[in-house]
């Protein structure tokens, strides 16, 4: 078990947090929008800067010193990306530009090779558009059937009819943690049901992998995607892990350099996995930044990260309900053990954008909107929510600042 997080020390590693914000710049910056994108520690910024200053060259091409070094560091990042999620080997790791591209890769390559009119795939009602629109596109193109695991009134997935829902499906694709509700998915149970039905299982780990210890073998899935910028890494890098047997049978996605073994004027032969799926110059500095982010999180210990967020989420839920009573509605489970630190809420009849704007005057950053989950907004019967999300650099002072700023918002709009 890792030591509890020392948030005061962690905050010193994040240059962006050391600035004033809000009206007249008189507040400290309280960043509560990690679910959208996390901040970056100096170790990540330095790793990318040092790479550009000392080592940059294209990878898998040059035989001179810095080119070989760049290739070595890029492939070391792949090994770290595999280790971080307990993947058996780096061969199953494909670097993409974000997790959205990872799911599009699966939909284009695996989906178009394996799905015909009438084939079904199973999703959930709480998916992010990234794990929804690629399948809706395939539905329009191929006439596939989309099914959805519904939500219970207490914001859990309703697995009562899982056997019927998985019957005859080719793929089950679920988020491991909702970016709106914070709900944690029983992935293993769903993956087992998928396999019993002869289907594959894909997991959207965008909100899960940065916050909980992750082991794709224990989760029992065949595909797992996550995105660098939500786990202290840079933008421009995502990770698709796939079972190597499944990945090796998949046709190439984008065509160009890197992804080929040979090209003639009358044809081409594909490269081995994982490079078959990495056409063109890859995000080299971003992979190196991701590696530094993974090292940083592993040094903190993912079990300590989860424990910290469990306690802080519990504190936030208690504080908000004690301070605002019936005026606040939290969209998500009220038991911190069943959820992550993503707290979507409504306050009185205030519009989420108004809430976010008043909070901004107090230096508090929260997201307002549909969170790229419009079907879920419809299911909740709201147009948008305000959402505060927590990470390793947040503490109870940040939650108190949120509650104070919400108080100010409710007084300003006098409800
Ligand atoms: C659950 C979930 N899936 C997918 C994504 C998409 O991530 P990206 O924009 O990095 O592709 C997000 C981002 O908000 C998310 O929360």
CSV table of C-alpha atoms and ligand atoms in Angstrom, one decimal:
chain,number,residue,atom,x,y,z
A,1,UNK,CA,0.0,0.0,0.0
A,2,UNK,CA,1.4,3.4,-1.0
A,3,UNK,CA,1.6,6.3,1.5
A,4,UNK,CA,-1.4,8.7,1.5
A,5,UNK,CA,-1.0,11.6,-1.0
A,6,UNK,CA,0.7,14.8,0.2
A,7,UNK,CA,-1.4,17.2,-1.7
A,8,UNK,CA,0.5,20.3,-0.6
A,9,UNK,CA,3.7,18.8,-2.0
A,10,UNK,CA,1.9,17.6,-5.2
A,11,UNK,CA,0.5,21.0,-5.9
A,12,UNK,CA,4.0,22.4,-6.0
A,13,UNK,CA,4.7,20.1,-9.0
A,14,UNK,CA,2.0,21.9,-11.1
A,15,UNK,CA,3.2,25.3,-12.2
A,16,UNK,CA,-0.3,26.3,-13.5
A,17,UNK,CA,-1.8,26.0,-10.0
A,18,UNK,CA,0.6,28.7,-8.7
A,19,UNK,CA,-1.3,31.6,-10.2
A,20,UNK,CA,-4.1,34.0,-9.3
A,21,UNK,CA,-7.5,33.7,-10.9
A,22,UNK,CA,-11.1,35.1,-10.8
A,23,UNK,CA,-12.4,38.6,-10.8
A,24,UNK,CA,-9.5,41.1,-10.3
A,25,UNK,CA,-7.1,38.1,-10.0
A,26,UNK,CA,-7.6,37.9,-6.2
A,27,UNK,CA,-8.4,34.2,-5.8
A,28,UNK,CA,-6.1,31.2,-6.1
A,29,UNK,CA,-6.8,28.9,-9.1
A,30,UNK,CA,-9.1,26.1,-8.0
A,31,UNK,CA,-9.0,23.6,-10.8
A,32,UNK,CA,-12.0,21.2,-10.7
A,33,UNK,CA,-12.2,20.2,-14.4
A,34,UNK,CA,-9.8,17.2,-14.6
A,35,UNK,CA,-12.6,15.0,-16.1
A,36,UNK,CA,-12.2,17.3,-19.1
A,37,UNK,CA,-8.4,17.5,-19.1
A,38,UNK,CA,-5.9,17.3,-16.2
A,39,UNK,CA,-3.1,19.7,-15.5
A,40,UNK,CA,0.5,18.7,-16.1
A,41,UNK,CA,3.3,18.3,-13.6
A,42,UNK,CA,6.7,19.9,-14.3
A,43,UNK,CA,8.2,16.3,-14.8
A,44,UNK,CA,6.0,16.0,-17.9
A,45,UNK,CA,6.7,19.4,-19.2
A,46,UNK,CA,10.5,18.9,-18.6
A,47,UNK,CA,10.5,15.5,-20.3
A,48,UNK,CA,9.0,16.9,-23.5
A,49,UNK,CA,11.3,20.0,-23.4
A,50,UNK,CA,14.4,17.9,-22.8
A,51,UNK,CA,13.5,15.6,-25.6
A,52,UNK,CA,13.1,18.4,-28.1
A,53,UNK,CA,16.3,20.1,-26.9
A,54,UNK,CA,18.5,17.0,-26.9
A,55,UNK,CA,17.1,14.0,-28.7
A,56,UNK,CA,14.5,14.9,-31.4
A,57,UNK,CA,14.6,13.0,-34.7
A,58,UNK,CA,12.0,10.9,-36.5
A,59,UNK,CA,11.6,7.4,-35.2
A,60,UNK,CA,12.0,4.0,-36.9
A,61,UNK,CA,14.0,5.6,-39.7
A,62,UNK,CA,17.4,7.1,-39.0
A,63,UNK,CA,20.4,5.0,-38.0
A,64,UNK,CA,22.4,8.0,-36.5
A,65,UNK,CA,22.7,8.5,-32.7
A,66,UNK,CA,19.8,10.8,-31.8
A,67,UNK,CA,17.4,8.9,-34.2
A,68,UNK,CA,18.2,5.7,-32.5
A,69,UNK,CA,17.7,7.3,-29.1
A,70,UNK,CA,14.4,8.9,-30.1
A,71,UNK,CA,13.2,5.4,-31.3
A,72,UNK,CA,14.3,3.8,-28.1
A,73,UNK,CA,12.5,6.4,-26.0
A,74,UNK,CA,9.3,6.2,-28.1
A,75,UNK,CA,9.2,2.4,-27.7
A,76,UNK,CA,10.0,2.7,-23.9
A,77,UNK,CA,6.8,4.9,-23.7
A,78,UNK,CA,4.9,2.0,-25.4
A,79,UNK,CA,6.2,-0.4,-22.7
A,80,UNK,CA,5.2,2.0,-20.0
A,81,UNK,CA,1.7,2.4,-21.5
A,82,UNK,CA,1.3,-1.4,-21.5
A,83,UNK,CA,2.6,-1.7,-17.9
A,84,UNK,CA,0.3,1.0,-16.7
A,85,UNK,CA,-2.8,-1.0,-17.5
A,86,UNK,CA,-1.3,-4.5,-16.9
A,87,UNK,CA,-1.2,-5.4,-20.6
A,88,UNK,CA,0.8,-8.6,-21.2
A,89,UNK,CA,3.1,-6.9,-23.8
A,90,UNK,CA,3.7,-3.7,-25.7
A,91,UNK,CA,2.8,-5.4,-29.0
A,92,UNK,CA,-0.9,-4.8,-28.2
A,93,UNK,CA,-0.4,-1.1,-27.6
A,94,UNK,CA,-1.2,1.3,-30.5
A,95,UNK,CA,-0.6,5.0,-30.1
A,96,UNK,CA,-3.3,7.2,-31.4
A,97,UNK,CA,-4.0,11.0,-31.1
A,98,UNK,CA,-6.6,10.4,-28.3
A,99,UNK,CA,-9.0,7.8,-27.1
A,100,UNK,CA,-11.7,8.9,-29.6
A,101,UNK,CA,-9.3,7.9,-32.4
A,102,UNK,CA,-8.7,4.6,-30.7
A,103,UNK,CA,-12.4,3.8,-30.8
A,104,UNK,CA,-12.7,5.0,-34.4
A,105,UNK,CA,-9.8,2.7,-35.2
A,106,UNK,CA,-11.7,-0.3,-33.8
A,107,UNK,CA,-14.9,0.7,-35.5
A,108,UNK,CA,-13.3,1.2,-38.9
A,109,UNK,CA,-10.9,-1.7,-38.9
A,110,UNK,CA,-12.4,-4.5,-36.7
A,111,UNK,CA,-16.0,-3.2,-37.2
A,112,UNK,CA,-15.9,-3.0,-41.0
A,113,UNK,CA,-14.1,-6.4,-41.3
A,114,UNK,CA,-16.5,-8.2,-38.9
A,115,UNK,CA,-19.9,-6.6,-38.9
A,116,UNK,CA,-22.6,-7.0,-41.5
A,117,UNK,CA,-26.2,-5.9,-41.7
A,118,UNK,CA,-28.3,-7.2,-38.8
A,119,UNK,CA,-25.2,-7.8,-36.5
A,120,UNK,CA,-25.7,-6.3,-33.1
A,121,UNK,CA,-23.4,-4.5,-30.7
A,122,UNK,CA,-24.2,-3.6,-27.1
A,123,UNK,CA,-23.4,-0.2,-25.5
A,124,UNK,CA,-24.8,1.6,-22.4
A,125,UNK,CA,-27.0,4.6,-21.9
A,126,UNK,CA,-24.1,6.5,-20.3
A,127,UNK,CA,-21.5,6.4,-23.1
A,128,UNK,CA,-19.5,9.4,-24.2
A,129,UNK,CA,-20.0,10.3,-27.8
A,130,UNK,CA,-16.5,8.8,-28.5
A,131,UNK,CA,-17.9,5.3,-27.9
A,132,UNK,CA,-21.2,6.1,-29.6
A,133,UNK,CA,-20.9,8.1,-32.8
A,134,UNK,CA,-18.4,5.7,-34.5
A,135,UNK,CA,-21.0,2.9,-34.0
A,136,UNK,CA,-23.9,5.2,-35.1
A,137,UNK,CA,-21.9,5.8,-38.3
A,138,UNK,CA,-21.5,2.1,-38.8
A,139,UNK,CA,-25.2,1.7,-38.2
A,140,UNK,CA,-26.0,4.1,-41.0
A,141,UNK,CA,-23.4,2.5,-43.3
A,142,UNK,CA,-23.9,-1.2,-42.6
A,143,UNK,CA,-27.4,-1.4,-40.9
A,144,UNK,CA,-26.0,-2.9,-37.7
A,145,UNK,CA,-28.2,-3.0,-34.6
A,146,UNK,CA,-27.3,-1.0,-31.5
A,147,UNK,CA,-28.5,-2.1,-28.1
A,148,UNK,CA,-28.1,-0.3,-24.8
A,149,UNK,CA,-27.7,-1.4,-21.2
A,150,UNK,CA,-30.2,0.9,-19.4
A,151,UNK,CA,-29.6,2.8,-16.1
A,152,UNK,CA,-31.4,2.2,-12.9
A,153,UNK,CA,-33.0,5.2,-11.0
A,154,UNK,CA,-29.9,5.2,-8.7
A,155,UNK,CA,-27.5,5.7,-11.6
A,156,UNK,CA,-26.2,2.1,-11.9
A,157,UNK,CA,-26.2,-0.1,-15.0
A,158,UNK,CA,-29.3,-2.3,-14.9
A,159,UNK,CA,-27.8,-5.8,-15.6
A,160,UNK,CA,-31.1,-7.6,-14.9
A,161,UNK,CA,-31.5,-8.6,-18.6
A,162,UNK,CA,-27.8,-8.8,-19.5
A,163,UNK,CA,-28.1,-12.3,-20.9
A,164,UNK,CA,-30.9,-11.2,-23.3
A,165,UNK,CA,-29.0,-8.1,-24.2
A,166,UNK,CA,-25.8,-9.9,-25.1
A,167,UNK,CA,-27.6,-12.7,-26.9
A,168,UNK,CA,-26.3,-12.7,-30.5
A,169,UNK,CA,-24.1,-9.6,-30.2
A,170,UNK,CA,-20.6,-9.4,-31.7
A,171,UNK,CA,-19.2,-6.7,-29.4
A,172,UNK,CA,-20.0,-5.2,-26.0
A,173,UNK,CA,-18.4,-1.8,-25.6
A,174,UNK,CA,-18.8,0.1,-22.2
A,175,UNK,CA,-17.2,2.9,-20.3
A,176,UNK,CA,-15.5,1.8,-17.1
A,177,UNK,CA,-16.5,5.0,-15.4
A,178,UNK,CA,-19.1,7.6,-16.5
A,179,UNK,CA,-17.7,11.1,-17.2
A,180,UNK,CA,-21.0,12.5,-16.1
A,181,UNK,CA,-22.3,10.4,-13.2
A,182,UNK,CA,-19.0,9.0,-11.9
A,183,UNK,CA,-20.7,5.6,-11.9
A,184,UNK,CA,-18.2,2.7,-11.9
A,185,UNK,CA,-19.1,-0.2,-14.3
A,186,UNK,CA,-18.9,-3.9,-13.2
A,187,UNK,CA,-16.6,-4.5,-16.2
A,188,UNK,CA,-15.6,-8.1,-15.4
A,189,UNK,CA,-19.2,-9.2,-15.1
A,190,UNK,CA,-20.1,-7.6,-18.5
A,191,UNK,CA,-16.9,-8.9,-20.2
A,192,UNK,CA,-17.8,-12.4,-19.0
A,193,UNK,CA,-21.3,-12.1,-20.3
A,194,UNK,CA,-19.9,-10.8,-23.6
A,195,UNK,CA,-17.6,-13.8,-23.9
A,196,UNK,CA,-20.3,-16.3,-23.0
A,197,UNK,CA,-22.3,-14.9,-25.9
A,198,UNK,CA,-19.3,-15.2,-28.2
A,199,UNK,CA,-18.7,-11.5,-28.4
A,200,UNK,CA,-15.7,-9.3,-27.8
A,201,UNK,CA,-15.6,-6.7,-25.1
A,202,UNK,CA,-14.2,-3.1,-25.4
A,203,UNK,CA,-13.7,-0.8,-22.5
A,204,UNK,CA,-13.5,3.0,-22.5
A,205,UNK,CA,-11.0,3.7,-19.8
A,206,UNK,CA,-10.7,7.5,-20.3
A,207,UNK,CA,-12.0,8.3,-16.9
A,208,UNK,CA,-10.9,5.1,-15.1
A,209,UNK,CA,-7.3,4.5,-15.9
A,210,UNK,CA,-6.1,7.9,-14.5
A,211,UNK,CA,-7.8,7.2,-11.2
A,212,UNK,CA,-7.8,3.5,-10.3
A,213,UNK,CA,-5.3,0.7,-10.5
A,214,UNK,CA,-6.0,-0.9,-13.9
A,215,UNK,CA,-5.4,-4.4,-15.1
A,216,UNK,CA,-6.9,-5.3,-18.5
A,217,UNK,CA,-6.3,-9.0,-17.8
A,218,UNK,CA,-8.3,-8.9,-14.5
A,219,UNK,CA,-11.0,-6.8,-16.3
A,220,UNK,CA,-11.2,-9.5,-18.9
A,221,UNK,CA,-11.7,-7.2,-21.9
A,222,UNK,CA,-10.3,-7.5,-25.5
A,223,UNK,CA,-9.9,-3.7,-26.2
A,224,UNK,CA,-9.1,-0.9,-23.7
A,225,UNK,CA,-8.7,2.7,-24.6
A,226,UNK,CA,-7.3,5.6,-22.6
A,227,UNK,CA,-6.2,9.2,-23.3
A,228,UNK,CA,-3.0,10.9,-22.2
A,229,UNK,CA,-4.3,14.4,-21.4
A,230,UNK,CA,-6.6,13.2,-18.6
A,231,UNK,CA,-3.8,11.4,-16.7
A,232,UNK,CA,-1.3,14.3,-16.3
A,233,UNK,CA,0.1,13.7,-19.8
A,234,UNK,CA,0.0,16.0,-22.9
A,235,UNK,CA,-2.8,16.4,-25.4
A,236,UNK,CA,-2.3,14.6,-28.8
A,237,UNK,CA,-1.7,11.1,-27.5
A,238,UNK,CA,-4.2,8.3,-26.8
A,239,UNK,CA,-3.7,4.5,-26.3
A,240,UNK,CA,-5.5,1.6,-27.7
A,241,UNK,CA,-4.7,-1.8,-26.2
A,242,UNK,CA,-6.0,-4.8,-27.9
A,243,UNK,CA,-5.6,-8.5,-27.4
A,244,UNK,CA,-2.7,-9.3,-29.7
A,245,UNK,CA,-4.5,-12.2,-31.5
A,246,UNK,CA,-7.5,-9.9,-32.3
A,247,UNK,CA,-5.2,-7.0,-33.3
A,248,UNK,CA,-3.1,-9.1,-35.6
A,249,UNK,CA,-6.2,-10.2,-37.5
A,250,UNK,CA,-7.4,-6.6,-38.0
A,251,UNK,CA,-6.8,-4.8,-41.3
A,252,UNK,CA,-4.9,-1.5,-41.4
A,253,UNK,CA,-6.8,1.7,-40.5
A,254,UNK,CA,-4.9,4.7,-42.1
A,255,UNK,CA,-2.5,4.2,-45.0
A,256,UNK,CA,1.0,5.8,-45.4
A,257,UNK,CA,4.5,5.5,-44.1
A,258,UNK,CA,5.4,3.4,-41.1
A,259,UNK,CA,2.4,1.0,-41.4
A,260,UNK,CA,3.8,-0.9,-44.4
A,261,UNK,CA,6.4,-3.6,-44.9
A,262,UNK,CA,6.6,-3.2,-48.6
A,263,UNK,CA,5.1,-0.9,-51.3
A,264,UNK,CA,5.1,-1.5,-55.0
A,265,UNK,CA,3.4,0.5,-57.7
A,266,UNK,CA,0.8,-2.3,-57.9
A,267,UNK,CA,0.3,-3.1,-54.2
A,268,UNK,CA,1.5,-3.1,-50.6
A,269,UNK,CA,2.0,-5.4,-47.7
A,270,UNK,CA,1.1,-4.3,-44.1
A,271,UNK,CA,3.6,-4.0,-41.2
A,272,UNK,CA,3.4,-6.1,-38.1
A,273,UNK,CA,1.4,-5.0,-35.1
A,274,UNK,CA,1.3,-2.5,-33.5
A,275,UNK,CA,3.1,-0.3,-36.2
A,276,UNK,CA,0.5,-1.4,-38.8
A,277,UNK,CA,-1.9,1.0,-37.1
A,278,UNK,CA,0.5,3.9,-36.8
A,279,UNK,CA,0.6,5.6,-40.2
A,280,UNK,CA,2.9,8.5,-40.6
A,281,UNK,CA,5.1,10.2,-38.0
A,282,UNK,CA,3.7,9.4,-34.6
A,283,UNK,CA,3.3,11.7,-31.6
A,284,UNK,CA,6.9,11.1,-30.3
A,285,UNK,CA,7.2,14.0,-27.8
A,286,UNK,CA,3.7,13.3,-26.6
A,287,UNK,CA,4.5,9.6,-26.0
A,288,UNK,CA,7.6,10.7,-24.0
A,289,UNK,CA,5.4,13.1,-22.0
A,290,UNK,CA,2.9,10.3,-21.4
A,291,UNK,CA,5.7,8.1,-20.1
A,292,UNK,CA,6.7,10.8,-17.6
A,293,UNK,CA,3.1,11.2,-16.5
A,294,UNK,CA,2.8,7.4,-16.0
A,295,UNK,CA,6.0,7.4,-14.0
A,296,UNK,CA,4.7,10.3,-11.9
A,297,UNK,CA,1.4,8.5,-11.1
A,298,UNK,CA,3.1,5.2,-10.4
A,299,UNK,CA,5.4,7.0,-7.9
A,300,UNK,CA,2.3,8.3,-6.1
A,301,UNK,CA,0.7,4.8,-6.3
A,302,UNK,CA,-2.6,4.3,-8.0
A,303,UNK,CA,-4.0,2.7,-4.8
A,304,UNK,CA,-3.2,5.9,-2.9
A,305,UNK,CA,-4.7,8.0,-5.8
A,306,UNK,CA,-7.9,6.0,-5.5
A,307,UNK,CA,-8.0,6.2,-1.7
A,308,UNK,CA,-7.5,10.0,-1.8
A,309,UNK,CA,-10.3,10.5,-4.4
A,310,UNK,CA,-12.6,8.2,-2.4
A,311,UNK,CA,-12.2,10.3,0.7
A,312,UNK,CA,-12.3,13.6,-1.2
A,313,UNK,CA,-15.4,12.6,-3.1
A,314,UNK,CA,-17.1,11.6,0.1
A,315,UNK,CA,-16.2,14.9,1.6
A,316,UNK,CA,-17.5,16.8,-1.4
A,317,UNK,CA,-20.8,14.9,-1.5
A,318,UNK,CA,-21.3,15.5,2.2
A,319,UNK,CA,-20.4,19.2,2.0
A,320,UNK,CA,-22.6,20.0,-0.9
A,321,UNK,CA,-25.7,18.2,0.6
A,322,UNK,CA,-25.1,19.7,4.0
A,323,UNK,CA,-24.7,23.2,2.6
A,324,UNK,CA,-27.4,23.2,0.0
A,325,UNK,CA,-29.9,20.6,1.1
A,326,UNK,CA,-32.8,20.0,-1.3
A,327,UNK,CA,-31.6,22.8,-3.6
A,328,UNK,CA,-28.8,20.7,-4.9
A,329,UNK,CA,-29.4,17.6,-7.1
A,330,UNK,CA,-26.3,15.3,-7.6
A,331,UNK,CA,-26.7,13.3,-10.8
A,332,UNK,CA,-24.9,10.1,-9.8
A,333,UNK,CA,-24.5,7.6,-7.0
A,334,UNK,CA,-24.3,9.1,-3.5
A,335,UNK,CA,-22.0,6.4,-2.1
A,336,UNK,CA,-18.4,7.4,-2.9
A,337,UNK,CA,-17.4,3.7,-3.0
A,338,UNK,CA,-19.5,3.2,-6.0
A,339,UNK,CA,-18.2,6.1,-8.0
A,340,UNK,CA,-15.3,8.2,-9.1
A,341,UNK,CA,-14.6,11.9,-8.3
A,342,UNK,CA,-16.8,13.3,-11.0
A,343,UNK,CA,-19.7,15.2,-9.5
A,344,UNK,CA,-22.4,16.5,-11.9
A,345,UNK,CA,-25.1,18.6,-10.2
A,346,UNK,CA,-27.9,21.1,-10.6
A,347,UNK,CA,-28.4,24.0,-8.1
A,348,UNK,CA,-31.9,25.4,-7.8
A,349,UNK,CA,-33.0,26.4,-11.2
A,350,UNK,CA,-29.7,28.0,-12.1
A,351,UNK,CA,-28.4,27.4,-15.6
A,352,UNK,CA,-25.1,25.4,-15.5
A,353,UNK,CA,-23.4,28.1,-17.6
A,354,UNK,CA,-24.4,30.8,-15.1
A,355,UNK,CA,-23.1,28.6,-12.3
A,356,UNK,CA,-19.8,28.1,-14.1
A,357,UNK,CA,-19.5,31.8,-14.9
A,358,UNK,CA,-20.0,32.9,-11.2
A,359,UNK,CA,-17.6,30.2,-10.0
A,360,UNK,CA,-15.0,31.5,-12.5
A,361,UNK,CA,-15.2,34.9,-10.8
A,362,UNK,CA,-14.1,33.1,-7.6
A,363,UNK,CA,-11.3,31.3,-9.4
A,364,UNK,CA,-13.1,28.0,-9.4
A,365,UNK,CA,-13.0,26.1,-12.8
A,366,UNK,CA,-15.9,23.6,-13.4
A,367,UNK,CA,-17.3,22.4,-16.6
A,368,UNK,CA,-20.9,23.2,-17.7
A,369,UNK,CA,-22.6,21.5,-20.7
A,370,UNK,CA,-23.7,18.2,-22.0
A,371,UNK,CA,-20.2,16.6,-21.5
A,372,UNK,CA,-20.3,14.9,-24.9
A,373,UNK,CA,-23.0,12.6,-23.6
A,374,UNK,CA,-26.2,14.0,-25.1
A,375,UNK,CA,-28.2,10.7,-24.9
A,376,UNK,CA,-27.5,10.6,-21.2
A,377,UNK,CA,-28.6,14.2,-20.8
A,378,UNK,CA,-31.9,13.2,-22.4
A,379,UNK,CA,-32.2,10.2,-20.1
A,380,UNK,CA,-31.6,12.5,-17.1
A,381,UNK,CA,-34.1,15.0,-18.6
A,382,UNK,CA,-31.7,17.9,-18.5
A,383,UNK,CA,-30.1,20.0,-21.2
A,384,UNK,CA,-26.8,20.3,-19.3
A,385,UNK,CA,-25.2,19.9,-15.9
A,386,UNK,CA,-22.4,21.7,-14.0
A,387,UNK,CA,-19.6,19.2,-13.2
A,388,UNK,CA,-16.8,19.4,-10.7
A,389,UNK,CA,-14.1,16.7,-11.0
A,390,UNK,CA,-11.3,15.9,-8.6
A,391,UNK,CA,-7.7,14.7,-8.9
A,392,UNK,CA,-4.4,14.3,-7.1
A,393,UNK,CA,-3.9,18.1,-6.7
A,394,UNK,CA,-7.3,18.8,-5.1
A,395,UNK,CA,-8.0,18.8,-1.4
A,396,UNK,CA,-10.8,19.7,1.0
A,397,UNK,CA,-9.9,23.5,0.7
A,398,UNK,CA,-10.8,23.2,-3.0
A,399,UNK,CA,-14.1,21.6,-2.2
A,400,UNK,CA,-14.8,24.4,0.4
A,401,UNK,CA,-13.9,27.0,-2.2
A,402,UNK,CA,-16.4,25.3,-4.6
A,403,UNK,CA,-19.1,25.4,-1.9
A,404,UNK,CA,-18.4,29.0,-1.0
A,405,UNK,CA,-18.6,30.1,-4.7
A,406,UNK,CA,-21.8,28.1,-5.1
A,407,UNK,CA,-23.2,30.0,-2.1
A,408,UNK,CA,-22.2,33.3,-3.8
A,409,UNK,CA,-23.9,32.1,-7.1
A,410,UNK,CA,-27.2,31.2,-5.2
A,411,UNK,CA,-27.1,34.7,-3.5
A,412,UNK,CA,-26.3,36.5,-6.8
A,413,UNK,CA,-29.2,34.8,-8.5
A,414,UNK,CA,-31.3,35.0,-5.3
A,415,UNK,CA,-33.2,31.7,-5.5
B,1,LIG,C1,-15.6,8.6,-20.8
B,1,LIG,C2,-14.8,9.4,-21.9
B,1,LIG,N1,-14.6,8.7,-23.1
B,1,LIG,C3,-13.9,9.3,-24.1
B,1,LIG,C4,-13.5,10.6,-24.0
B,1,LIG,C5,-12.8,11.3,-25.1
B,1,LIG,O1,-11.5,11.6,-24.8
B,1,LIG,P1,-10.6,12.3,-26.0
B,1,LIG,O2,-11.3,13.6,-26.3
B,1,LIG,O3,-9.3,12.5,-25.3
B,1,LIG,O4,-10.6,11.4,-27.1
B,1,LIG,C6,-13.8,11.4,-22.8
B,1,LIG,C7,-13.4,12.8,-22.7
B,1,LIG,O5,-14.1,13.6,-22.1
B,1,LIG,C8,-14.5,10.7,-21.8
B,1,LIG,O6,-14.7,11.3,-20.6
